[in-house]
Amino acid sequence: MASTQVAGGEATRRRLRPDKREAILRAAGEIFDIEGYERTSIDAVAAKSGVSKPTIYNHFGSKEQLFRDHVAFTAQVINARTSAAVHEIDPDCVQWREVLRHAALQLAECQRSDCSISLNRQLHAAVGRDPEVYQYVLDNAAGPILAMLADKFARLGETGRLDVADPDLTARQFLALISAELPEMSRLGTVAIDDESFTRAVDAGYETFLRAFASRPP
């Protein structure tokens, strides 16, 4: 069923104070997670965030856009924890392997947080209804992290530490390897992974990455 929407779509979206917008998005996230998309009402989001229903429609336009902005905002919050670790990767550092391993652990850690598990659950449920939502989140949140990581791998390739033909592909393969075991270990986010098992799984993926990409002496 189509979402109720104010006339004019994007043209009618009005600016909100950042704190008020964040309050709405956080309230929406809690309700979407508990009730699911279909059962979530704008009335409930308005009541929980302390704003009026017209305020939400005037800014977001529809429940669909509210959901998109919520998942993008949540992904950005999660990624804020990882961007610092990615920034610390120094291709010229003698201990670059240890720094890259630290980044791997931080990136994978985000995937077992309650916030990330909730977001993934909502995204999996939403893709069938709104196929563009994944790309929307990728463009607004995951994309910047991938771009930063690709830049680091490009520089590691330039310094001769890694054999990197395609930095973007290398970044995606790095993320895939360090998180490969986590969905099964966590039963798709329904079971907690103890720290020792988590570190062992991420390290296994990281070592596989190094065996594939670390430069070898001629």
mmCIF file with all atom_site columns, C-alpha atoms in Angstrom:
data_model
loop_
_atom_site.group_PDB
_atom_site.id
_atom_site.type_symbol
_atom_site.label_atom_id
_atom_site.label_alt_id
_atom_site.label_comp_id
_atom_site.label_asym_id
_atom_site.label_entity_id
_atom_site.label_seq_id
_atom_site.pdbx_PDB_ins_code
_atom_site.Cartn_x
_atom_site.Cartn_y
_atom_site.Cartn_z
_atom_site.occupancy
_atom_site.B_iso_or_equiv
_atom_site.pdbx_formal_charge
_atom_site.auth_seq_id
_atom_site.auth_comp_id
_atom_site.auth_asym_id
_atom_site.auth_atom_id
_atom_site.pdbx_PDB_model_num
ATOM 1   C CA . MET A 1 1   ? 0.000  0.000   0.000  1.00 0.00 ? 1   MET A CA 1
ATOM 2   C CA . ALA A 1 2   ? 1.359  3.402   -0.963 1.00 0.00 ? 2   ALA A CA 1
ATOM 3   C CA . SER A 1 3   ? 2.587  5.632   1.838  1.00 0.00 ? 3   SER A CA 1
ATOM 4   C CA . THR A 1 4   ? 0.613  8.750   2.697  1.00 0.00 ? 4   THR A CA 1
ATOM 5   C CA . GLN A 1 5   ? 2.548  11.709  1.353  1.00 0.00 ? 5   GLN A CA 1
ATOM 6   C CA . VAL A 1 6   ? 2.218  15.444  1.323  1.00 0.00 ? 6   VAL A CA 1
ATOM 7   C CA . ALA A 1 7   ? 1.696  17.068  -2.036 1.00 0.00 ? 7   ALA A CA 1
ATOM 8   C CA . GLY A 1 8   ? 4.803  18.148  -3.873 1.00 0.00 ? 8   GLY A CA 1
ATOM 9   C CA . GLY A 1 9   ? 7.182  15.448  -2.582 1.00 0.00 ? 9   GLY A CA 1
ATOM 10  C CA . GLU A 1 10  ? 10.756 16.653  -2.182 1.00 0.00 ? 10  GLU A CA 1
ATOM 11  C CA . ALA A 1 11  ? 9.800  20.247  -2.892 1.00 0.00 ? 11  ALA A CA 1
ATOM 12  C CA . THR A 1 12  ? 7.746  20.407  0.305  1.00 0.00 ? 12  THR A CA 1
ATOM 13  C CA . ARG A 1 13  ? 10.429 19.073  2.634  1.00 0.00 ? 13  ARG A CA 1
ATOM 14  C CA . ARG A 1 14  ? 11.205 21.711  5.247  1.00 0.00 ? 14  ARG A CA 1
ATOM 15  C CA . ARG A 1 15  ? 14.337 22.056  7.302  1.00 0.00 ? 15  ARG A CA 1
ATOM 16  C CA . LEU A 1 16  ? 14.342 20.972  10.932 1.00 0.00 ? 16  LEU A CA 1
ATOM 17  C CA . ARG A 1 17  ? 16.764 21.792  13.698 1.00 0.00 ? 17  ARG A CA 1
ATOM 18  C CA . PRO A 1 18  ? 19.381 19.006  13.769 1.00 0.00 ? 18  PRO A CA 1
ATOM 19  C CA . ASP A 1 19  ? 18.431 17.974  17.307 1.00 0.00 ? 19  ASP A CA 1
ATOM 20  C CA . LYS A 1 20  ? 14.745 17.713  16.438 1.00 0.00 ? 20  LYS A CA 1
ATOM 21  C CA . ARG A 1 21  ? 15.476 15.735  13.264 1.00 0.00 ? 21  ARG A CA 1
ATOM 22  C CA . GLU A 1 22  ? 17.694 13.343  15.222 1.00 0.00 ? 22  GLU A CA 1
ATOM 23  C CA . ALA A 1 23  ? 14.991 12.885  17.857 1.00 0.00 ? 23  ALA A CA 1
ATOM 24  C CA . ILE A 1 24  ? 12.488 11.946  15.164 1.00 0.00 ? 24  ILE A CA 1
ATOM 25  C CA . LEU A 1 25  ? 14.887 9.508   13.477 1.00 0.00 ? 25  LEU A CA 1
ATOM 26  C CA . ARG A 1 26  ? 15.825 7.822   16.756 1.00 0.00 ? 26  ARG A CA 1
ATOM 27  C CA . ALA A 1 27  ? 12.171 7.495   17.753 1.00 0.00 ? 27  ALA A CA 1
ATOM 28  C CA . ALA A 1 28  ? 11.323 6.109   14.325 1.00 0.00 ? 28  ALA A CA 1
ATOM 29  C CA . GLY A 1 29  ? 14.149 3.585   14.585 1.00 0.00 ? 29  GLY A CA 1
ATOM 30  C CA . GLU A 1 30  ? 12.907 2.219   17.898 1.00 0.00 ? 30  GLU A CA 1
ATOM 31  C CA . ILE A 1 31  ? 9.362  1.851   16.613 1.00 0.00 ? 31  ILE A CA 1
ATOM 32  C CA . PHE A 1 32  ? 10.348 0.386   13.229 1.00 0.00 ? 32  PHE A CA 1
ATOM 33  C CA . ASP A 1 33  ? 12.483 -2.195  15.045 1.00 0.00 ? 33  ASP A CA 1
ATOM 34  C CA . ILE A 1 34  ? 9.702  -3.256  17.420 1.00 0.00 ? 34  ILE A CA 1
ATOM 35  C CA . GLU A 1 35  ? 6.634  -2.937  15.203 1.00 0.00 ? 35  GLU A CA 1
ATOM 36  C CA . GLY A 1 36  ? 8.041  -3.428  11.721 1.00 0.00 ? 36  GLY A CA 1
ATOM 37  C CA . TYR A 1 37  ? 7.463  -1.075  8.816  1.00 0.00 ? 37  TYR A CA 1
ATOM 38  C CA . GLU A 1 38  ? 3.835  -1.878  8.073  1.00 0.00 ? 38  GLU A CA 1
ATOM 39  C CA . ARG A 1 39  ? 2.617  -1.528  11.678 1.00 0.00 ? 39  ARG A CA 1
ATOM 40  C CA . THR A 1 40  ? 4.584  1.635   12.408 1.00 0.00 ? 40  THR A CA 1
ATOM 41  C CA . SER A 1 41  ? 2.438  4.766   12.377 1.00 0.00 ? 41  SER A CA 1
ATOM 42  C CA . ILE A 1 42  ? 3.515  8.361   11.978 1.00 0.00 ? 42  ILE A CA 1
ATOM 43  C CA . ASP A 1 43  ? 1.274  9.163   14.949 1.00 0.00 ? 43  ASP A CA 1
ATOM 44  C CA . ALA A 1 44  ? 3.389  6.882   17.152 1.00 0.00 ? 44  ALA A CA 1
ATOM 45  C CA . VAL A 1 45  ? 6.647  8.391   15.895 1.00 0.00 ? 45  VAL A CA 1
ATOM 46  C CA . ALA A 1 46  ? 5.306  11.900  16.483 1.00 0.00 ? 46  ALA A CA 1
ATOM 47  C CA . ALA A 1 47  ? 4.214  11.060  20.017 1.00 0.00 ? 47  ALA A CA 1
ATOM 48  C CA . LYS A 1 48  ? 7.517  9.418   20.925 1.00 0.00 ? 48  LYS A CA 1
ATOM 49  C CA . SER A 1 49  ? 9.656  12.210  19.482 1.00 0.00 ? 49  SER A CA 1
ATOM 50  C CA . GLY A 1 50  ? 7.520  15.030  20.871 1.00 0.00 ? 50  GLY A CA 1
ATOM 51  C CA . VAL A 1 51  ? 6.627  16.661  17.561 1.00 0.00 ? 51  VAL A CA 1
ATOM 52  C CA . SER A 1 52  ? 3.423  16.965  15.579 1.00 0.00 ? 52  SER A CA 1
ATOM 53  C CA . LYS A 1 53  ? 2.390  14.609  12.797 1.00 0.00 ? 53  LYS A CA 1
ATOM 54  C CA . PRO A 1 54  ? 2.373  17.466  10.221 1.00 0.00 ? 54  PRO A CA 1
ATOM 55  C CA . THR A 1 55  ? 5.957  18.324  11.213 1.00 0.00 ? 55  THR A CA 1
ATOM 56  C CA . ILE A 1 56  ? 7.088  14.831  10.240 1.00 0.00 ? 56  ILE A CA 1
ATOM 57  C CA . TYR A 1 57  ? 5.214  14.899  6.942  1.00 0.00 ? 57  TYR A CA 1
ATOM 58  C CA . ASN A 1 58  ? 6.404  18.432  6.149  1.00 0.00 ? 58  ASN A CA 1
ATOM 59  C CA . HIS A 1 59  ? 10.032 17.376  6.557  1.00 0.00 ? 59  HIS A CA 1
ATOM 60  C CA . PHE A 1 60  ? 10.138 13.751  5.402  1.00 0.00 ? 60  PHE A CA 1
ATOM 61  C CA . GLY A 1 61  ? 7.156  13.686  3.057  1.00 0.00 ? 61  GLY A CA 1
ATOM 62  C CA . SER A 1 62  ? 6.182  10.055  3.643  1.00 0.00 ? 62  SER A CA 1
ATOM 63  C CA . LYS A 1 63  ? 6.699  7.080   5.920  1.00 0.00 ? 63  LYS A CA 1
ATOM 64  C CA . GLU A 1 64  ? 8.864  5.504   3.227  1.00 0.00 ? 64  GLU A CA 1
ATOM 65  C CA . GLN A 1 65  ? 11.225 8.478   3.191  1.00 0.00 ? 65  GLN A CA 1
ATOM 66  C CA . LEU A 1 66  ? 11.253 8.564   6.985  1.00 0.00 ? 66  LEU A CA 1
ATOM 67  C CA . PHE A 1 67  ? 12.361 4.928   6.973  1.00 0.00 ? 67  PHE A CA 1
ATOM 68  C CA . ARG A 1 68  ? 15.071 5.621   4.400  1.00 0.00 ? 68  ARG A CA 1
ATOM 69  C CA . ASP A 1 69  ? 16.409 8.563   6.366  1.00 0.00 ? 69  ASP A CA 1
ATOM 70  C CA . HIS A 1 70  ? 16.285 6.544   9.580  1.00 0.00 ? 70  HIS A CA 1
ATOM 71  C CA . VAL A 1 71  ? 18.394 3.686   8.186  1.00 0.00 ? 71  VAL A CA 1
ATOM 72  C CA . ALA A 1 72  ? 20.855 6.113   6.591  1.00 0.00 ? 72  ALA A CA 1
ATOM 73  C CA . PHE A 1 73  ? 21.177 8.035   9.875  1.00 0.00 ? 73  PHE A CA 1
ATOM 74  C CA . THR A 1 74  ? 21.647 4.830   11.876 1.00 0.00 ? 74  THR A CA 1
ATOM 75  C CA . ALA A 1 75  ? 24.299 3.569   9.474  1.00 0.00 ? 75  ALA A CA 1
ATOM 76  C CA . GLN A 1 76  ? 26.130 6.887   9.760  1.00 0.00 ? 76  GLN A CA 1
ATOM 77  C CA . VAL A 1 77  ? 26.100 6.599   13.560 1.00 0.00 ? 77  VAL A CA 1
ATOM 78  C CA . ILE A 1 78  ? 27.554 3.091   13.303 1.00 0.00 ? 78  ILE A CA 1
ATOM 79  C CA . ASN A 1 79  ? 30.164 4.164   10.762 1.00 0.00 ? 79  ASN A CA 1
ATOM 80  C CA . ALA A 1 80  ? 31.318 7.039   12.962 1.00 0.00 ? 80  ALA A CA 1
ATOM 81  C CA . ARG A 1 81  ? 32.877 4.397   15.221 1.00 0.00 ? 81  ARG A CA 1
ATOM 82  C CA . THR A 1 82  ? 34.848 2.886   12.351 1.00 0.00 ? 82  THR A CA 1
ATOM 83  C CA . SER A 1 83  ? 35.991 5.955   10.435 1.00 0.00 ? 83  SER A CA 1
ATOM 84  C CA . ALA A 1 84  ? 38.554 6.838   13.115 1.00 0.00 ? 84  ALA A CA 1
ATOM 85  C CA . ALA A 1 85  ? 40.118 3.385   12.825 1.00 0.00 ? 85  ALA A CA 1
ATOM 86  C CA . VAL A 1 86  ? 40.240 3.657   9.028  1.00 0.00 ? 86  VAL A CA 1
ATOM 87  C CA . HIS A 1 87  ? 41.816 7.125   9.245  1.00 0.00 ? 87  HIS A CA 1
ATOM 88  C CA . GLU A 1 88  ? 44.551 5.702   11.489 1.00 0.00 ? 88  GLU A CA 1
ATOM 89  C CA . ILE A 1 89  ? 45.748 3.287   8.790  1.00 0.00 ? 89  ILE A CA 1
ATOM 90  C CA . ASP A 1 90  ? 49.125 4.715   7.801  1.00 0.00 ? 90  ASP A CA 1
ATOM 91  C CA . PRO A 1 91  ? 50.691 3.094   4.705  1.00 0.00 ? 91  PRO A CA 1
ATOM 92  C CA . ASP A 1 92  ? 54.108 4.447   5.715  1.00 0.00 ? 92  ASP A CA 1
ATOM 93  C CA . CYS A 1 93  ? 53.956 3.110   9.278  1.00 0.00 ? 93  CYS A CA 1
ATOM 94  C CA . VAL A 1 94  ? 56.288 0.229   10.095 1.00 0.00 ? 94  VAL A CA 1
ATOM 95  C CA . GLN A 1 95  ? 53.474 -1.367  12.127 1.00 0.00 ? 95  GLN A CA 1
ATOM 96  C CA . TRP A 1 96  ? 50.943 -1.028  9.280  1.00 0.00 ? 96  TRP A CA 1
ATOM 97  C CA . ARG A 1 97  ? 49.849 -4.667  9.683  1.00 0.00 ? 97  ARG A CA 1
ATOM 98  C CA . GLU A 1 98  ? 48.913 -4.135  13.333 1.00 0.00 ? 98  GLU A CA 1
ATOM 99  C CA . VAL A 1 99  ? 47.066 -0.909  12.514 1.00 0.00 ? 99  VAL A CA 1
ATOM 100 C CA . LEU A 1 100 ? 45.175 -2.612  9.681  1.00 0.00 ? 100 LEU A CA 1
ATOM 101 C CA . ARG A 1 101 ? 44.272 -5.488  12.011 1.00 0.00 ? 101 ARG A CA 1
ATOM 102 C CA . HIS A 1 102 ? 42.929 -2.974  14.540 1.00 0.00 ? 102 HIS A CA 1
ATOM 103 C CA . ALA A 1 103 ? 40.784 -1.441  11.815 1.00 0.00 ? 103 ALA A CA 1
ATOM 104 C CA . ALA A 1 104 ? 39.530 -4.909  10.868 1.00 0.00 ? 104 ALA A CA 1
ATOM 105 C CA . LEU A 1 105 ? 38.450 -5.603  14.440 1.00 0.00 ? 105 LEU A CA 1
ATOM 106 C CA . GLN A 1 106 ? 36.723 -2.225  14.742 1.00 0.00 ? 106 GLN A CA 1
ATOM 107 C CA . LEU A 1 107 ? 34.899 -2.636  11.434 1.00 0.00 ? 107 LEU A CA 1
ATOM 108 C CA . ALA A 1 108 ? 33.743 -6.131  12.343 1.00 0.00 ? 108 ALA A CA 1
ATOM 109 C CA . GLU A 1 109 ? 32.797 -5.035  15.866 1.00 0.00 ? 109 GLU A CA 1
ATOM 110 C CA . CYS A 1 110 ? 30.151 -2.758  14.400 1.00 0.00 ? 110 CYS A CA 1
ATOM 111 C CA . GLN A 1 111 ? 28.451 -5.764  12.844 1.00 0.00 ? 111 GLN A CA 1
ATOM 112 C CA . ARG A 1 112 ? 27.769 -7.394  16.205 1.00 0.00 ? 112 ARG A CA 1
ATOM 113 C CA . SER A 1 113 ? 26.448 -4.284  17.945 1.00 0.00 ? 113 SER A CA 1
ATOM 114 C CA . ASP A 1 114 ? 22.750 -4.173  18.824 1.00 0.00 ? 114 ASP A CA 1
ATOM 115 C CA . CYS A 1 115 ? 22.371 -1.117  16.611 1.00 0.00 ? 115 CYS A CA 1
ATOM 116 C CA . SER A 1 116 ? 23.867 -2.880  13.592 1.00 0.00 ? 116 SER A CA 1
ATOM 117 C CA . ILE A 1 117 ? 21.869 -6.065  14.134 1.00 0.00 ? 117 ILE A CA 1
ATOM 118 C CA . SER A 1 118 ? 18.667 -4.044  14.334 1.00 0.00 ? 118 SER A CA 1
ATOM 119 C CA . LEU A 1 119 ? 19.549 -2.113  11.186 1.00 0.00 ? 119 LEU A CA 1
ATOM 120 C CA . ASN A 1 120 ? 20.380 -5.259  9.217  1.00 0.00 ? 120 ASN A CA 1
ATOM 121 C CA . ARG A 1 121 ? 17.133 -6.876  10.305 1.00 0.00 ? 121 ARG A CA 1
ATOM 122 C CA . GLN A 1 122 ? 15.153 -3.862  9.134  1.00 0.00 ? 122 GLN A CA 1
ATOM 123 C CA . LEU A 1 123 ? 17.030 -3.642  5.835  1.00 0.00 ? 123 LEU A CA 1
ATOM 124 C CA . HIS A 1 124 ? 16.464 -7.311  5.018  1.00 0.00 ? 124 HIS A CA 1
ATOM 125 C CA . ALA A 1 125 ? 12.759 -6.848  5.635  1.00 0.00 ? 125 ALA A CA 1
ATOM 126 C CA . ALA A 1 126 ? 12.620 -3.617  3.619  1.00 0.00 ? 126 ALA A CA 1
ATOM 127 C CA . VAL A 1 127 ? 14.440 -4.590  0.424  1.00 0.00 ? 127 VAL A CA 1
ATOM 128 C CA . GLY A 1 128 ? 11.495 -6.592  -0.902 1.00 0.00 ? 128 GLY A CA 1
ATOM 129 C CA . ARG A 1 129 ? 9.175  -3.636  -0.363 1.00 0.00 ? 129 ARG A CA 1
ATOM 130 C CA . ASP A 1 130 ? 11.609 -0.921  -1.440 1.00 0.00 ? 130 ASP A CA 1
ATOM 131 C CA . PRO A 1 131 ? 14.418 -2.326  -3.646 1.00 0.00 ? 131 PRO A CA 1
ATOM 132 C CA . GLU A 1 132 ? 16.151 1.056   -3.754 1.00 0.00 ? 132 GLU A CA 1
ATOM 133 C CA . VAL A 1 133 ? 16.613 1.321   0.011  1.00 0.00 ? 133 VAL A CA 1
ATOM 134 C CA . TYR A 1 134 ? 19.873 -0.664  0.002  1.00 0.00 ? 134 TYR A CA 1
ATOM 135 C CA . GLN A 1 135 ? 21.416 1.627   -2.610 1.00 0.00 ? 135 GLN A CA 1
ATOM 136 C CA . TYR A 1 136 ? 20.131 4.633   -0.686 1.00 0.00 ? 136 TYR A CA 1
ATOM 137 C CA . VAL A 1 137 ? 21.924 3.470   2.459  1.00 0.00 ? 137 VAL A CA 1
ATOM 138 C CA . LEU A 1 138 ? 25.049 2.562   0.497  1.00 0.00 ? 138 LEU A CA 1
ATOM 139 C CA . ASP A 1 139 ? 25.206 6.041   -1.017 1.00 0.00 ? 139 ASP A CA 1
ATOM 140 C CA . ASN A 1 140 ? 24.521 7.865   2.254  1.00 0.00 ? 140 ASN A CA 1
ATOM 141 C CA . ALA A 1 141 ? 26.472 5.775   4.763  1.00 0.00 ? 141 ALA A CA 1
ATOM 142 C CA . ALA A 1 142 ? 28.413 2.686   3.688  1.00 0.00 ? 142 ALA A CA 1
ATOM 143 C CA . GLY A 1 143 ? 29.804 4.352   0.565  1.00 0.00 ? 143 GLY A CA 1
ATOM 144 C CA . PRO A 1 144 ? 32.011 6.866   2.391  1.00 0.00 ? 144 PRO A CA 1
ATOM 145 C CA . ILE A 1 145 ? 33.593 4.124   4.528  1.00 0.00 ? 145 ILE A CA 1
ATOM 146 C CA . LEU A 1 146 ? 34.291 1.992   1.452  1.00 0.00 ? 146 LEU A CA 1
ATOM 147 C CA . ALA A 1 147 ? 35.799 5.008   -0.308 1.00 0.00 ? 147 ALA A CA 1
ATOM 148 C CA . MET A 1 148 ? 38.102 5.794   2.633  1.00 0.00 ? 148 MET A CA 1
ATOM 149 C CA . LEU A 1 149 ? 39.163 2.167   2.888  1.00 0.00 ? 149 LEU A CA 1
ATOM 150 C CA . ALA A 1 150 ? 39.797 1.946   -0.860 1.00 0.00 ? 150 ALA A CA 1
ATOM 151 C CA . ASP A 1 151 ? 42.006 5.034   -0.640 1.00 0.00 ? 151 ASP A CA 1
ATOM 152 C CA . LYS A 1 152 ? 44.050 3.432   2.149  1.00 0.00 ? 152 LYS A CA 1
ATOM 153 C CA . PHE A 1 153 ? 44.498 0.251   0.119  1.00 0.00 ? 153 PHE A CA 1
ATOM 154 C CA . ALA A 1 154 ? 45.508 2.265   -2.944 1.00 0.00 ? 154 ALA A CA 1
ATOM 155 C CA . ARG A 1 155 ? 48.226 3.942   -0.882 1.00 0.00 ? 155 ARG A CA 1
ATOM 156 C CA . LEU A 1 156 ? 49.322 0.605   0.604  1.00 0.00 ? 156 LEU A CA 1
ATOM 157 C CA . GLY A 1 157 ? 49.639 -0.609  -2.972 1.00 0.00 ? 157 GLY A CA 1
ATOM 158 C CA . GLU A 1 158 ? 51.683 2.431   -3.978 1.00 0.00 ? 158 GLU A CA 1
ATOM 159 C CA . THR A 1 159 ? 54.118 1.835   -1.113 1.00 0.00 ? 159 THR A CA 1
ATOM 160 C CA . GLY A 1 160 ? 54.538 -1.784  -2.168 1.00 0.00 ? 160 GLY A CA 1
ATOM 161 C CA . ARG A 1 161 ? 53.112 -3.242  1.029  1.00 0.00 ? 161 ARG A CA 1
ATOM 162 C CA . LEU A 1 162 ? 50.077 -4.765  -0.699 1.00 0.00 ? 162 LEU A CA 1
ATOM 163 C CA . ASP A 1 163 ? 49.480 -5.990  -4.236 1.00 0.00 ? 163 ASP A CA 1
ATOM 164 C CA . VAL A 1 164 ? 46.414 -3.929  -5.143 1.00 0.00 ? 164 VAL A CA 1
ATOM 165 C CA . ALA A 1 165 ? 45.077 -3.956  -8.699 1.00 0.00 ? 165 ALA A CA 1
ATOM 166 C CA . ASP A 1 166 ? 41.633 -2.539  -7.874 1.00 0.00 ? 166 ASP A CA 1
ATOM 167 C CA . PRO A 1 167 ? 41.382 -0.581  -4.591 1.00 0.00 ? 167 PRO A CA 1
ATOM 168 C CA . ASP A 1 168 ? 37.564 -0.569  -4.563 1.00 0.00 ? 168 ASP A CA 1
ATOM 169 C CA . LEU A 1 169 ? 37.387 -4.337  -5.049 1.00 0.00 ? 169 LEU A CA 1
ATOM 170 C CA . THR A 1 170 ? 40.136 -4.839  -2.471 1.00 0.00 ? 170 THR A CA 1
ATOM 171 C CA . ALA A 1 171 ? 38.148 -2.837  0.100  1.00 0.00 ? 171 ALA A CA 1
ATOM 172 C CA . ARG A 1 172 ? 35.015 -4.920  -0.501 1.00 0.00 ? 172 ARG A CA 1
ATOM 173 C CA . GLN A 1 173 ? 36.955 -8.188  -0.305 1.00 0.00 ? 173 GLN A CA 1
ATOM 174 C CA . PHE A 1 174 ? 38.645 -7.065  2.919  1.00 0.00 ? 174 PHE A CA 1
ATOM 175 C CA . LEU A 1 175 ? 35.271 -6.390  4.538  1.00 0.00 ? 175 LEU A CA 1
ATOM 176 C CA . ALA A 1 176 ? 33.860 -9.672  3.243  1.00 0.00 ? 176 ALA A CA 1
ATOM 177 C CA . LEU A 1 177 ? 36.755 -11.735 4.605  1.00 0.00 ? 177 LEU A CA 1
ATOM 178 C CA . ILE A 1 178 ? 36.901 -10.232 8.097  1.00 0.00 ? 178 ILE A CA 1
ATOM 179 C CA . SER A 1 179 ? 33.153 -10.699 8.587  1.00 0.00 ? 179 SER A CA 1
ATOM 180 C CA . ALA A 1 180 ? 32.663 -13.977 6.714  1.00 0.00 ? 180 ALA A CA 1
ATOM 181 C CA . GLU A 1 181 ? 32.030 -16.151 9.783  1.00 0.00 ? 181 GLU A CA 1
ATOM 182 C CA . LEU A 1 182 ? 29.992 -13.698 11.843 1.00 0.00 ? 182 LEU A CA 1
ATOM 183 C CA . PRO A 1 183 ? 26.484 -14.315 10.422 1.00 0.00 ? 183 PRO A CA 1
ATOM 184 C CA . GLU A 1 184 ? 26.715 -18.064 11.087 1.00 0.00 ? 184 GLU A CA 1
ATOM 185 C CA . MET A 1 185 ? 28.392 -17.650 14.486 1.00 0.00 ? 185 MET A CA 1
ATOM 186 C CA . SER A 1 186 ? 25.703 -15.211 15.621 1.00 0.00 ? 186 SER A CA 1
ATOM 187 C CA . ARG A 1 187 ? 22.838 -17.141 14.024 1.00 0.00 ? 187 ARG A CA 1
ATOM 188 C CA . LEU A 1 188 ? 22.085 -14.034 11.960 1.00 0.00 ? 188 LEU A CA 1
ATOM 189 C CA . GLY A 1 189 ? 22.395 -11.748 14.958 1.00 0.00 ? 189 GLY A CA 1
ATOM 190 C CA . THR A 1 190 ? 20.261 -13.749 17.376 1.00 0.00 ? 190 THR A CA 1
ATOM 191 C CA . VAL A 1 191 ? 23.128 -15.172 19.480 1.00 0.00 ? 191 VAL A CA 1
ATOM 192 C CA . ALA A 1 192 ? 25.947 -13.210 21.130 1.00 0.00 ? 192 ALA A CA 1
ATOM 193 C CA . ILE A 1 193 ? 29.514 -14.010 20.046 1.00 0.00 ? 193 ILE A CA 1
ATOM 194 C CA . ASP A 1 194 ? 32.050 -14.123 22.868 1.00 0.00 ? 194 ASP A CA 1
ATOM 195 C CA . ASP A 1 195 ? 35.092 -11.876 22.509 1.00 0.00 ? 195 ASP A CA 1
ATOM 196 C CA . GLU A 1 196 ? 37.612 -14.689 22.053 1.00 0.00 ? 196 GLU A CA 1
ATOM 197 C CA . SER A 1 197 ? 35.643 -16.392 19.282 1.00 0.00 ? 197 SER A CA 1
ATOM 198 C CA . PHE A 1 198 ? 34.948 -13.054 17.625 1.00 0.00 ? 198 PHE A CA 1
ATOM 199 C CA . THR A 1 199 ? 38.629 -12.055 17.579 1.00 0.00 ? 199 THR A CA 1
ATOM 200 C CA . ARG A 1 200 ? 39.651 -15.470 16.303 1.00 0.00 ? 200 ARG A CA 1
ATOM 201 C CA . ALA A 1 201 ? 37.128 -15.286 13.436 1.00 0.00 ? 201 ALA A CA 1
ATOM 202 C CA . VAL A 1 202 ? 38.150 -11.767 12.403 1.00 0.00 ? 202 VAL A CA 1
ATOM 203 C CA . ASP A 1 203 ? 41.848 -12.637 12.619 1.00 0.00 ? 203 ASP A CA 1
ATOM 204 C CA . ALA A 1 204 ? 41.292 -15.674 10.382 1.00 0.00 ? 204 ALA A CA 1
ATOM 205 C CA . GLY A 1 205 ? 39.729 -13.455 7.733  1.00 0.00 ? 205 GLY A CA 1
ATOM 206 C CA . TYR A 1 206 ? 42.457 -10.850 8.140  1.00 0.00 ? 206 TYR A CA 1
ATOM 207 C CA . GLU A 1 207 ? 45.235 -13.427 7.740  1.00 0.00 ? 207 GLU A CA 1
ATOM 208 C CA . THR A 1 208 ? 43.518 -14.788 4.626  1.00 0.00 ? 208 THR A CA 1
ATOM 209 C CA . PHE A 1 209 ? 43.442 -11.254 3.236  1.00 0.00 ? 209 PHE A CA 1
ATOM 210 C CA . LEU A 1 210 ? 47.165 -10.787 3.884  1.00 0.00 ? 210 LEU A CA 1
ATOM 211 C CA . ARG A 1 211 ? 48.026 -14.105 2.242  1.00 0.00 ? 211 ARG A CA 1
ATOM 212 C CA . ALA A 1 212 ? 46.131 -12.989 -0.849 1.00 0.00 ? 212 ALA A CA 1
ATOM 213 C CA . PHE A 1 213 ? 47.229 -9.344  -1.033 1.00 0.00 ? 213 PHE A CA 1
ATOM 214 C CA . ALA A 1 214 ? 50.509 -8.856  0.855  1.00 0.00 ? 214 ALA A CA 1
ATOM 215 C CA . SER A 1 215 ? 53.389 -8.195  -1.519 1.00 0.00 ? 215 SER A CA 1
ATOM 216 C CA . ARG A 1 216 ? 55.998 -10.910 -1.768 1.00 0.00 ? 216 ARG A CA 1
ATOM 217 C CA . PRO A 1 217 ? 59.710 -10.344 -2.328 1.00 0.00 ? 217 PRO A CA 1
ATOM 218 C CA . PRO A 1 218 ? 60.814 -10.994 -5.934 1.00 0.00 ? 218 PRO A CA 1
#
